[in-house]
mmCIF file of C-alpha atoms and ligand atoms in Angstrom:
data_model
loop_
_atom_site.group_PDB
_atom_site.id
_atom_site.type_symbol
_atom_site.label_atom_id
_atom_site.label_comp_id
_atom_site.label_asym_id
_atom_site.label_seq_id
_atom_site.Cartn_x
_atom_site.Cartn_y
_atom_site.Cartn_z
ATOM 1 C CA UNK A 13 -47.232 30.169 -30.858
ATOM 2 C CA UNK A 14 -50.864 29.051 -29.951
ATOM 3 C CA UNK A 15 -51.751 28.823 -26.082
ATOM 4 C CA UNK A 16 -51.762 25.420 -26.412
ATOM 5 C CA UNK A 17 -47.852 25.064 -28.028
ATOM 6 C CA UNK A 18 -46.561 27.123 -25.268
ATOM 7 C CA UNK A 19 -48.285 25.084 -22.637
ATOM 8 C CA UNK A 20 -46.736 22.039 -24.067
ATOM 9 C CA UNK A 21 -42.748 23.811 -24.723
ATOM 10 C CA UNK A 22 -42.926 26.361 -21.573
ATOM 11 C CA UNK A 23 -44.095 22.948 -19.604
ATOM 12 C CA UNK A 24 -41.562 21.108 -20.948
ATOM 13 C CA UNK A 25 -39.053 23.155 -20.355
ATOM 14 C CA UNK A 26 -40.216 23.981 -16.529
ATOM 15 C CA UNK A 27 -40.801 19.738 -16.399
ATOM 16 C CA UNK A 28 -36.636 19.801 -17.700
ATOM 17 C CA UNK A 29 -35.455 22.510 -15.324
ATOM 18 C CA UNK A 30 -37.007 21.078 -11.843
ATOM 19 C CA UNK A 31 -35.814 17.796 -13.244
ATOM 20 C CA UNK A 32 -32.106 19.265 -13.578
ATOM 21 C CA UNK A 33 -32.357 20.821 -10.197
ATOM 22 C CA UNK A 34 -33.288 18.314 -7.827
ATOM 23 C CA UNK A 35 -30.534 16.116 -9.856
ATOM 24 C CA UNK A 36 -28.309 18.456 -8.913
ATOM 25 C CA UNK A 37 -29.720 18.879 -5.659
ATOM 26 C CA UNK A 38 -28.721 15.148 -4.919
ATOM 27 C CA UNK A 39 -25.955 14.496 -7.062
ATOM 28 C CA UNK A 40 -24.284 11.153 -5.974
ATOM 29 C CA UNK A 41 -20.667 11.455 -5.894
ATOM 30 C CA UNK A 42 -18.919 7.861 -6.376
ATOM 31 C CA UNK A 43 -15.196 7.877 -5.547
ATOM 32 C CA UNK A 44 -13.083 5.143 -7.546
ATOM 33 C CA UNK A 45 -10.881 3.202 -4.759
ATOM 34 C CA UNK A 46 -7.899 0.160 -6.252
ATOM 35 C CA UNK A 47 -6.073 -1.699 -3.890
ATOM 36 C CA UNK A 48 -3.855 -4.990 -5.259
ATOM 37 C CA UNK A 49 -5.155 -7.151 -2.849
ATOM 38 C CA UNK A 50 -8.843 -8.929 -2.897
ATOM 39 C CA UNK A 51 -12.199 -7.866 -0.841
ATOM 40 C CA UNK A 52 -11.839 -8.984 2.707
ATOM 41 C CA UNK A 53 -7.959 -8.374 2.724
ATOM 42 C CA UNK A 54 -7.647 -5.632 5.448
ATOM 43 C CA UNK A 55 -6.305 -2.653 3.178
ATOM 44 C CA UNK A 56 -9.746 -3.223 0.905
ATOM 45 C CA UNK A 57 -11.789 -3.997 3.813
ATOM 46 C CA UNK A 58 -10.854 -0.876 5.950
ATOM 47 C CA UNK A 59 -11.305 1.393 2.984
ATOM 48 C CA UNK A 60 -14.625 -0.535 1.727
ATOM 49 C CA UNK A 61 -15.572 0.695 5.755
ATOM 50 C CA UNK A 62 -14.421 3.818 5.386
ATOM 51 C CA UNK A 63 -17.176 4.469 2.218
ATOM 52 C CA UNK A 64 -19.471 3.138 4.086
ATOM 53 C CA UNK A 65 -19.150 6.265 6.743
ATOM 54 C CA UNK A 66 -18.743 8.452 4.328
ATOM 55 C CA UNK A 67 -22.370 7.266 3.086
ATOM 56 C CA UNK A 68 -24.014 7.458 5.914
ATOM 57 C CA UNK A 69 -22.643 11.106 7.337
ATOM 58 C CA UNK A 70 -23.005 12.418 4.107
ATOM 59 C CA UNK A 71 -26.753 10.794 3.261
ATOM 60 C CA UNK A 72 -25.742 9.260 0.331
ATOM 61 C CA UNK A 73 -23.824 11.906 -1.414
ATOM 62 C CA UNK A 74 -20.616 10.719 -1.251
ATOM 63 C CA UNK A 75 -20.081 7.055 -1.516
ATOM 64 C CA UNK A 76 -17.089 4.552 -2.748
ATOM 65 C CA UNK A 77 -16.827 2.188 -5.382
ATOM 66 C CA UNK A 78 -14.008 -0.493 -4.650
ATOM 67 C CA UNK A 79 -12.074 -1.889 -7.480
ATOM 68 C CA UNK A 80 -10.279 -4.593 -6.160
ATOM 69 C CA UNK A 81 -7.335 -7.774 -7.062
ATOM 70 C CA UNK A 82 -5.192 -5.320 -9.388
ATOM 71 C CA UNK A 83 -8.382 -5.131 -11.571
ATOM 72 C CA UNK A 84 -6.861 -1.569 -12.619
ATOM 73 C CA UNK A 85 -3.940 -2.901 -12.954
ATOM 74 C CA UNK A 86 -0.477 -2.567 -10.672
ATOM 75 C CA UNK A 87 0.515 -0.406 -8.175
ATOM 76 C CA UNK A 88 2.618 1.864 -10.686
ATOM 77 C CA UNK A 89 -0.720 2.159 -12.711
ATOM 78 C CA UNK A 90 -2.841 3.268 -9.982
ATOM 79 C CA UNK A 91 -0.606 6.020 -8.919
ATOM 80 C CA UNK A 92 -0.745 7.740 -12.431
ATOM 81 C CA UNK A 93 -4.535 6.852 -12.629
ATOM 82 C CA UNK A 94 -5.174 8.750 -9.170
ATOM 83 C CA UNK A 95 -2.810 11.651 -10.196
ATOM 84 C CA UNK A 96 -4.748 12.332 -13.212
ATOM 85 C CA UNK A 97 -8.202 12.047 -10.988
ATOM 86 C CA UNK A 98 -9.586 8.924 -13.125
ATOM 87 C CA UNK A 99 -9.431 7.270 -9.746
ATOM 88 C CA UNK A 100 -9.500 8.923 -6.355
ATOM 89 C CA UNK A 101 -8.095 6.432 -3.639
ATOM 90 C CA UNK A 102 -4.767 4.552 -4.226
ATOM 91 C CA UNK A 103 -3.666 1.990 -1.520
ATOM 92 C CA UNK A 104 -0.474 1.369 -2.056
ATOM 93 C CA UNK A 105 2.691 0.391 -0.820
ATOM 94 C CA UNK A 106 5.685 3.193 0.126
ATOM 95 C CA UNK A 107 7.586 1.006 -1.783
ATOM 96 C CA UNK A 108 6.747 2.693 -5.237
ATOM 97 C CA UNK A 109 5.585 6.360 -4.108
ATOM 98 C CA UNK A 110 9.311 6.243 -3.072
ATOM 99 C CA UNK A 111 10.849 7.273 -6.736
ATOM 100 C CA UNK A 112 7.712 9.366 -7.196
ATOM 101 C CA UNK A 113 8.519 11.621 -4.056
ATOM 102 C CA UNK A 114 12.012 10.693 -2.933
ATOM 103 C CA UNK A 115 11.865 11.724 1.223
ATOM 104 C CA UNK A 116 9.400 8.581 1.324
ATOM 105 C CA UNK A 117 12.412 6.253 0.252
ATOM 106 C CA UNK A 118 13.367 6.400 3.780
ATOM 107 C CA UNK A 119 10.729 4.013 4.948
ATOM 108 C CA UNK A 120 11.734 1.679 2.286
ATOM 109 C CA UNK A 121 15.365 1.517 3.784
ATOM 110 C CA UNK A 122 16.380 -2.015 4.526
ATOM 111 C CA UNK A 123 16.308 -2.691 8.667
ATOM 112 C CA UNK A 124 14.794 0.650 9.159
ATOM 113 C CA UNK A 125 13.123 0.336 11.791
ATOM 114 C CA UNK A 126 13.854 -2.471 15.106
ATOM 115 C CA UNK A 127 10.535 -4.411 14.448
ATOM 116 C CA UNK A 128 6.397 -3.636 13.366
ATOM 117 C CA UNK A 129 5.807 -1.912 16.594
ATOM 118 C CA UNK A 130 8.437 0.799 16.456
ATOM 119 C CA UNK A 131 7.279 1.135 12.568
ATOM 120 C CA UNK A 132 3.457 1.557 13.720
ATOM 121 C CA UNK A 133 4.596 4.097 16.702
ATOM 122 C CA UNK A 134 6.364 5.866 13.755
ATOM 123 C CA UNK A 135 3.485 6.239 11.219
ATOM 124 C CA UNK A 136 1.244 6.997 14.143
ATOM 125 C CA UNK A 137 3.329 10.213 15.425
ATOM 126 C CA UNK A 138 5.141 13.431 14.462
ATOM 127 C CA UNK A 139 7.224 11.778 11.594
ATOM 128 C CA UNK A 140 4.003 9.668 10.304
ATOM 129 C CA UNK A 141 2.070 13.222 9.865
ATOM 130 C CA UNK A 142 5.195 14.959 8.746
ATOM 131 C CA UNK A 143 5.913 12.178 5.861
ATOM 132 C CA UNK A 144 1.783 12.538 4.432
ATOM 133 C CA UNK A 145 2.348 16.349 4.375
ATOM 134 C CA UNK A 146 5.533 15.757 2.597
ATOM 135 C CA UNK A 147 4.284 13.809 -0.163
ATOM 136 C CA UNK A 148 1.064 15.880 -0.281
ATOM 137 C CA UNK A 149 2.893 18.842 -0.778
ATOM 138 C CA UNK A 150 5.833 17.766 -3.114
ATOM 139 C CA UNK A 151 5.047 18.796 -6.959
ATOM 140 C CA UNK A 152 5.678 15.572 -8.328
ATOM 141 C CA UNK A 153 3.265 13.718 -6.400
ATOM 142 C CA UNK A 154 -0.112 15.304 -7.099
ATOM 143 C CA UNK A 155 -1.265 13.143 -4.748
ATOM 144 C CA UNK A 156 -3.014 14.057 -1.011
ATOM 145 C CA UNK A 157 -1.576 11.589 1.568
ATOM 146 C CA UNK A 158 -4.392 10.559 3.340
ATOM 147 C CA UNK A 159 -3.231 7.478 6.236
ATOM 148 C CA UNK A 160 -0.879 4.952 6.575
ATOM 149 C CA UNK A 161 -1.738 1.469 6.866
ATOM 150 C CA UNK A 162 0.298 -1.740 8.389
ATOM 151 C CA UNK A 163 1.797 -4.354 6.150
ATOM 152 C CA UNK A 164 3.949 -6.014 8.853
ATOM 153 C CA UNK A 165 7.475 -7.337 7.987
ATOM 154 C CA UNK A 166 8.262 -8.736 4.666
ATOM 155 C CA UNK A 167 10.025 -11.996 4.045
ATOM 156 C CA UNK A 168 11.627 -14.110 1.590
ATOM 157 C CA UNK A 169 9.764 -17.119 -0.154
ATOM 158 C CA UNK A 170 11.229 -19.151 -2.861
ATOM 159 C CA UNK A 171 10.566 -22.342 -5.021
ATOM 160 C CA UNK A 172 14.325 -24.055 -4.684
ATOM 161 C CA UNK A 173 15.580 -24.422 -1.713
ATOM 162 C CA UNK A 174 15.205 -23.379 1.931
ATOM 163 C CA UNK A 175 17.056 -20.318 3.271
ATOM 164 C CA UNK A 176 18.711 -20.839 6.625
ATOM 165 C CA UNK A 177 21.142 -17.957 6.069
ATOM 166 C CA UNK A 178 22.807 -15.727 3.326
ATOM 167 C CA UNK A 179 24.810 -18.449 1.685
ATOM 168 C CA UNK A 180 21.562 -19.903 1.126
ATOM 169 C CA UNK A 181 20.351 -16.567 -1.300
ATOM 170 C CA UNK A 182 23.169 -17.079 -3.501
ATOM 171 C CA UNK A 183 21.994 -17.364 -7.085
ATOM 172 C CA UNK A 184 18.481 -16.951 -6.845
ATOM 173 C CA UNK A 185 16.030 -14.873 -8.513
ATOM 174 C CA UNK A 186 14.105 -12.883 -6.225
ATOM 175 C CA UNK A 187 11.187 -10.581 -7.445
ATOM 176 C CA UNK A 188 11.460 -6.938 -5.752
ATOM 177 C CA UNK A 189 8.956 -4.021 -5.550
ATOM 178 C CA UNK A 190 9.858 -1.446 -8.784
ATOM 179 C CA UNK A 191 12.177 0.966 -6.757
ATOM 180 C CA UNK A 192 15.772 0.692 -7.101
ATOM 181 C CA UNK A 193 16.675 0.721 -3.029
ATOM 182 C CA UNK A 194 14.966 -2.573 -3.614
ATOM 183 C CA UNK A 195 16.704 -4.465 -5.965
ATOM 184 C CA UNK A 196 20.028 -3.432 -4.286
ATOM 185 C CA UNK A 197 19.358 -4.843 -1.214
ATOM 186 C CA UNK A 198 18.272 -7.905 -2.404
ATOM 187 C CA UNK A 199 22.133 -8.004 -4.230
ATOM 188 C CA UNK A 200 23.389 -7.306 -1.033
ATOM 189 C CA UNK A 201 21.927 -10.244 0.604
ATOM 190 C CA UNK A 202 23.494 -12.300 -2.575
ATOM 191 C CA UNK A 203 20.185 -12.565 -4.511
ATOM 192 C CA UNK A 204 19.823 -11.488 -7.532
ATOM 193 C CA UNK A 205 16.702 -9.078 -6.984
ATOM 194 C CA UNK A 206 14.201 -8.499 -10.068
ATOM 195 C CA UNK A 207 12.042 -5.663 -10.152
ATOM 196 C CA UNK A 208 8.237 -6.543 -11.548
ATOM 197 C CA UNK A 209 4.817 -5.752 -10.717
ATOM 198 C CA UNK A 210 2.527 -7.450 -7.877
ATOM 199 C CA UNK A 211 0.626 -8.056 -11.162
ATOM 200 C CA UNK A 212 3.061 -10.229 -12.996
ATOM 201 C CA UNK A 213 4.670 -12.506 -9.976
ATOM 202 C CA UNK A 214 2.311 -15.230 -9.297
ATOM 203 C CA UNK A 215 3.005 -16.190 -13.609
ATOM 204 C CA UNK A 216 6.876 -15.530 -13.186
ATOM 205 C CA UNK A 217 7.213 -17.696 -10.336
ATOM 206 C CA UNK A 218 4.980 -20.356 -11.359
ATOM 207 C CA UNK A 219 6.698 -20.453 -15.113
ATOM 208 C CA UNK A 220 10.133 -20.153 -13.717
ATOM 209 C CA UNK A 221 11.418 -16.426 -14.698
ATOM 210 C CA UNK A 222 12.255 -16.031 -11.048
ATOM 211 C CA UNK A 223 12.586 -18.468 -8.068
ATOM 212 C CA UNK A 224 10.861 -16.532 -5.079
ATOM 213 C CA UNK A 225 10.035 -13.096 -4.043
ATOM 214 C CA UNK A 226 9.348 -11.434 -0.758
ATOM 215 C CA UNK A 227 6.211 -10.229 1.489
ATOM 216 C CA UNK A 228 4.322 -10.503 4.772
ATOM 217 C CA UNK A 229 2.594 -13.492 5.368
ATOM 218 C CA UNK A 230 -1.150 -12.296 4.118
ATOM 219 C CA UNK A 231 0.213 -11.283 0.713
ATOM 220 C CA UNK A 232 2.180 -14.509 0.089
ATOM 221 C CA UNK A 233 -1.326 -16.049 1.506
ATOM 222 C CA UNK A 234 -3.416 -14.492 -0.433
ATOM 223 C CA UNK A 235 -1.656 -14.095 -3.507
ATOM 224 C CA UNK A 236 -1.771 -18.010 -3.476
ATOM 225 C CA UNK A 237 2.319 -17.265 -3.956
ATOM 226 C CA UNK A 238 2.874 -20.336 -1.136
ATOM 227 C CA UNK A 239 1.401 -22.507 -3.891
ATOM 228 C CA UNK A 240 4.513 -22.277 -6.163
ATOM 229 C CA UNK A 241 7.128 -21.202 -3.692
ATOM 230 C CA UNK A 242 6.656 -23.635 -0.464
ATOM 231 C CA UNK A 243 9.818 -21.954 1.814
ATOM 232 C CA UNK A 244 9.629 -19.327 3.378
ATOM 233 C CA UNK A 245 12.267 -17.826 5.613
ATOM 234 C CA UNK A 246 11.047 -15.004 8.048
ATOM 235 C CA UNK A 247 14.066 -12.508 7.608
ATOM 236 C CA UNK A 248 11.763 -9.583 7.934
ATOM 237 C CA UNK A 249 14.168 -7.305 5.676
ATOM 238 C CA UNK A 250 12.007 -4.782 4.818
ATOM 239 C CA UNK A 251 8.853 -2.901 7.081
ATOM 240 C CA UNK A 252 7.198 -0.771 5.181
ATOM 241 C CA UNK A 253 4.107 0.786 5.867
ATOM 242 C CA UNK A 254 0.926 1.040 3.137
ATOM 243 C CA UNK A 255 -0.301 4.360 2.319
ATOM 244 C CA UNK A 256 -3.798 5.279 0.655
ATOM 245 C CA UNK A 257 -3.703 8.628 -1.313
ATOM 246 C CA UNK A 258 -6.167 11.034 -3.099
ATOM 247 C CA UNK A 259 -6.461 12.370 -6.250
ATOM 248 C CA UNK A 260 -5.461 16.183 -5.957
ATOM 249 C CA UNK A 261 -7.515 16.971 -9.087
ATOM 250 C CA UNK A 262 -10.354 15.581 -6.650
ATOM 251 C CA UNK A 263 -9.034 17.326 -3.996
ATOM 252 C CA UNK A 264 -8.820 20.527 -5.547
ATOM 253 C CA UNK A 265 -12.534 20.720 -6.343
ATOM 254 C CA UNK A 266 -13.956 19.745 -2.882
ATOM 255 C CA UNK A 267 -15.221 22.067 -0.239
ATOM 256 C CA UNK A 268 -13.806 22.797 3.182
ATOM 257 C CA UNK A 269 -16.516 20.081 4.863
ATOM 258 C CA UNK A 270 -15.935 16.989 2.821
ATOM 259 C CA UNK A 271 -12.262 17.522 2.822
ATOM 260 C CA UNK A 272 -12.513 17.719 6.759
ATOM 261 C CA UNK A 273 -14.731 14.877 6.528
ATOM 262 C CA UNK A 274 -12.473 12.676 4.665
ATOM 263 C CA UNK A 275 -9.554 13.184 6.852
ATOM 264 C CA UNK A 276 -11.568 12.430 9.651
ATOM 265 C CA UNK A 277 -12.473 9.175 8.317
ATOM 266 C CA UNK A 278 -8.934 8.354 6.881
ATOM 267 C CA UNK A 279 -7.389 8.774 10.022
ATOM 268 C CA UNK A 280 -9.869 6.616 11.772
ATOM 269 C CA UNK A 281 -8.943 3.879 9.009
ATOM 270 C CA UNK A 282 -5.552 3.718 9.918
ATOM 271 C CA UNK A 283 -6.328 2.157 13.660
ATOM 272 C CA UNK A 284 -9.145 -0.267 12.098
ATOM 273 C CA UNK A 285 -7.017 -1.478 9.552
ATOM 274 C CA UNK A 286 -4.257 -2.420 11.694
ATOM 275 C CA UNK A 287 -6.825 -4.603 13.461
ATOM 276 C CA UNK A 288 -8.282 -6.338 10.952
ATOM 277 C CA UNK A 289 -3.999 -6.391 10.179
ATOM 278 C CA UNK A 290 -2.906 -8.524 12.800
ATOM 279 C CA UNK A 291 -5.777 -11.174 13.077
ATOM 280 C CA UNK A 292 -4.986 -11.586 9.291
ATOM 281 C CA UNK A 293 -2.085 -12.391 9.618
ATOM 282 C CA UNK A 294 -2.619 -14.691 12.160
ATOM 283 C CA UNK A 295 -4.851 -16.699 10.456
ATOM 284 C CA UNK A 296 -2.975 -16.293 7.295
ATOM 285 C CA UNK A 297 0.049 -17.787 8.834
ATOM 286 C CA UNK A 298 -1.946 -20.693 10.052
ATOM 287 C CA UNK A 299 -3.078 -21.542 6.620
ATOM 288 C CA UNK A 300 0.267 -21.295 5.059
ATOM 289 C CA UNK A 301 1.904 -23.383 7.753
ATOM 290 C CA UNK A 302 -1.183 -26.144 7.317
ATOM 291 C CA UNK A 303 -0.648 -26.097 3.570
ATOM 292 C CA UNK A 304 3.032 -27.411 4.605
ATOM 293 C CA UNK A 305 4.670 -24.459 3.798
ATOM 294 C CA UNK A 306 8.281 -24.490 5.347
ATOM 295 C CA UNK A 307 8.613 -21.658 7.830
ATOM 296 C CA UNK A 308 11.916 -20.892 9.086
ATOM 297 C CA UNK A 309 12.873 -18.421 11.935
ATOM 298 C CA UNK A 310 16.291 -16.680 13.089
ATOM 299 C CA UNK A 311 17.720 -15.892 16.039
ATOM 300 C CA UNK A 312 19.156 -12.513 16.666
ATOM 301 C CA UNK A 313 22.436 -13.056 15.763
ATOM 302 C CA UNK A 314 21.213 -14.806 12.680
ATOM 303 C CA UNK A 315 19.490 -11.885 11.922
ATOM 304 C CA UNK A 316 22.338 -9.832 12.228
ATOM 305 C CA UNK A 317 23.899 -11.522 8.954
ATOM 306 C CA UNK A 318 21.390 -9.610 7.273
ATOM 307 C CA UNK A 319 21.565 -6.699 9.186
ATOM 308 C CA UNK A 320 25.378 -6.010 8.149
ATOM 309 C CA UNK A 321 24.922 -7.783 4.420
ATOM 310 C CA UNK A 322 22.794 -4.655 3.426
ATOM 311 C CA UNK A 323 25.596 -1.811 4.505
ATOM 312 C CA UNK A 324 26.133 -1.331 0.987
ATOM 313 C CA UNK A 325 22.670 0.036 0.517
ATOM 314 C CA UNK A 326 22.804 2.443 3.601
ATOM 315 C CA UNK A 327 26.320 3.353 1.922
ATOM 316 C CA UNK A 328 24.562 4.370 -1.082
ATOM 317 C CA UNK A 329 21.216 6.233 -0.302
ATOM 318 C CA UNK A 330 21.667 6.497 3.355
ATOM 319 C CA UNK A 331 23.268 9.463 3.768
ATOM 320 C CA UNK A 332 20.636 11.896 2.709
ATOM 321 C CA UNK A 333 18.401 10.736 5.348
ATOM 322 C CA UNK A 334 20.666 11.020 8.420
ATOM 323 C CA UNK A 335 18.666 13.104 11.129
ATOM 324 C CA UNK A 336 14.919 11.216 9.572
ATOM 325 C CA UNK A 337 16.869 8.051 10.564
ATOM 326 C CA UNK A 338 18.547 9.558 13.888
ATOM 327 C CA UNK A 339 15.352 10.933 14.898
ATOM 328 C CA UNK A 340 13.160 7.619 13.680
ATOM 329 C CA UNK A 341 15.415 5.672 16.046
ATOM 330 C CA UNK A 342 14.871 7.788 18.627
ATOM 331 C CA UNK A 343 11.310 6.674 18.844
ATOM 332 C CA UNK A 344 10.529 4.483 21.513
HETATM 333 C C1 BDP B 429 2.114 -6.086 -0.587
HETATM 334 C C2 BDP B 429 1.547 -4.705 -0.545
HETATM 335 C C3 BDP B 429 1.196 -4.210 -1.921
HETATM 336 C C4 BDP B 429 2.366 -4.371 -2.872
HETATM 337 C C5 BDP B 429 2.880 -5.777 -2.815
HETATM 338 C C6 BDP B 429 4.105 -5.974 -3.704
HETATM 339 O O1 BDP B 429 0.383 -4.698 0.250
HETATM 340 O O2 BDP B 429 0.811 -2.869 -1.800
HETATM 341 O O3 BDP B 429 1.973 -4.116 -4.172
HETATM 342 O O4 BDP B 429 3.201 -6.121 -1.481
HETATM 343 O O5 BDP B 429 4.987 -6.715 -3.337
HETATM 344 O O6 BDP B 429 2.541 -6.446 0.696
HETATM 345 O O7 BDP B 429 4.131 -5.382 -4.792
#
């Protein structure tokens, strides 16, 4: 090798290395986050916010990218995409984390909890902390629980008729979240519940496979779901909270400081969210009632009806969570 041949390869090679090192000294780190709903819903928009802090306290390190509107795919998708680590944040509903780690199923109970406020005081205490470590730490899951979110009450909408009470449910096909607890309540209430994807509904309902479904009022807003289904009965069978989780194969290969950091940041999510929660709904309410959407209220002794319809699904899966339940009620 000639002076000049080992300038040229020894330069190269120094040129290569310094290249590879200050890469490495700056490598970017983009976290894949999927949420059902659109940018600007308040799920997507508090954990859009929440990659923004990450940015800036970590100088650019750690940033991420938002895949939003079911774009990889349902909520049953998602969970196995996160648990493999080809996407990091899941926001999803309890609903189907419930047959992946069953202590969660408690939450999805019908008439749980007395109203949105005792759920929120729930998540945001003792049991709320106890329930992440549970699924974070149950084999199945391979999942970190990182915060709840609010999702407010969920209602019944359908295409056919107005529902002023049980009688009214007879018959119909009503699309439920895929988790059995589900689809057994909504047969208790004289339904007959259908379990589907988030992904599938707006096509069933519109081409007649089922009649209605059931959600809080900025997911029947947003999914445009008020277009084909115009009544909508506020029987607020079901609160159950949201819950964005982590990718333990992530997890597993982060240091002490960013998994303190993204705690940090999680749990600060969990109070913005609910914000941005209850002005969307407000103004998602408006828009459904202005779009001459039928929106019917009960009474508490209305309510009731419902209350004591669904005894056959306590019956059945209740039993197992006795003291969660006794000591969930006991919040005040
Ligand atoms: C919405 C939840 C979403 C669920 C959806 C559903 O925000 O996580 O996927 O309900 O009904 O309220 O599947």
């Amino acid at each position: 090798m000639d002076r000049r041949d080992f300038l040229v390869n020894g330069g190269a090679t120094l040129a290569g290395a310094s290249l590879v090192g200050s890469a490495w000294a700056q490598a970017k780190t983009v976290w894949k986050a999927s949420d059902v709903h659109p940018l600007g819903y308040p799920t997507v928009e508090a954990v859009v916010r929440m990659g923004k802090k990450l940015e800036t306290a970590t100088q650019g390190r750690i940033s991420i990218q938002m895949f939003p509107s079911m774009q990889l795919g349902g909520e049953k998708e998602m969970i196995e995409q996160a648990q493999v680590g080809a996407l990091q944040f899941a926001r999803i509903s309890v609903g189907p984390m419930g047959p992946v780690v069953d202590e969660l199923n408690v939450f999805n109970m019908p008439f749980v909890f007395r109203d949105v406020p005792h759920m929120n005081k729930v998540i945001d205490g003792p049991i709320g902390k106890e329930m992440l470590q549970k699924l974070t730490d149950a084999p199945t899951s391979r999942l970190i629980g990182l915060c709840w979110m609010d999702a407010g009450a969920r209602s019944v909408y359908n295409s056919k008729k107005p529902i002023r009470g049980l009688a009214d449910l007879k018959g119909l096909k009503i699309r439920m979240m895929g988790n059995p607890i589900f689809v057994d309540t909504m047969n208790a209430l004289g339904g007959n519940g259908i379990a589907m994807g988030f992904d599938q509904l707006y096509n069933a309902m519109q081409t007649g496979v089922v009649d209605g479904a059931e959600n809080n009022p900025p997911s029947y807003e947003s999914g445009k779901h008020f277009q084909v289904a115009k009544h909508y009965s506020l029987t607020e069978h079901l609160i159950i909270p949201e819950i964005l989780v982590f990718s333990k194969a992530t997890w597993d290969r982060m240091s002490a400081e960013d998994r303190a950091l993204l705690m940090k940041v999680a749990g600060e999510a969990q109070q913005e969210q609910r914000a941005l929660w209850v002005a969307r709904e407000k103004t998602s309410m408006d828009e459904i009632k202005k779009s001459g959407v039928e929106v019917l209220t009960f009474s508490s002794a209305q309510k009731k009806e419902f209350q004591d319809a669904v005894k056959p699904v306590w019956d059945k899966y209740g039993a197992k969570y006795t003291a969660l339940v006794q000591r969930i009620q006991a919040v005040q």
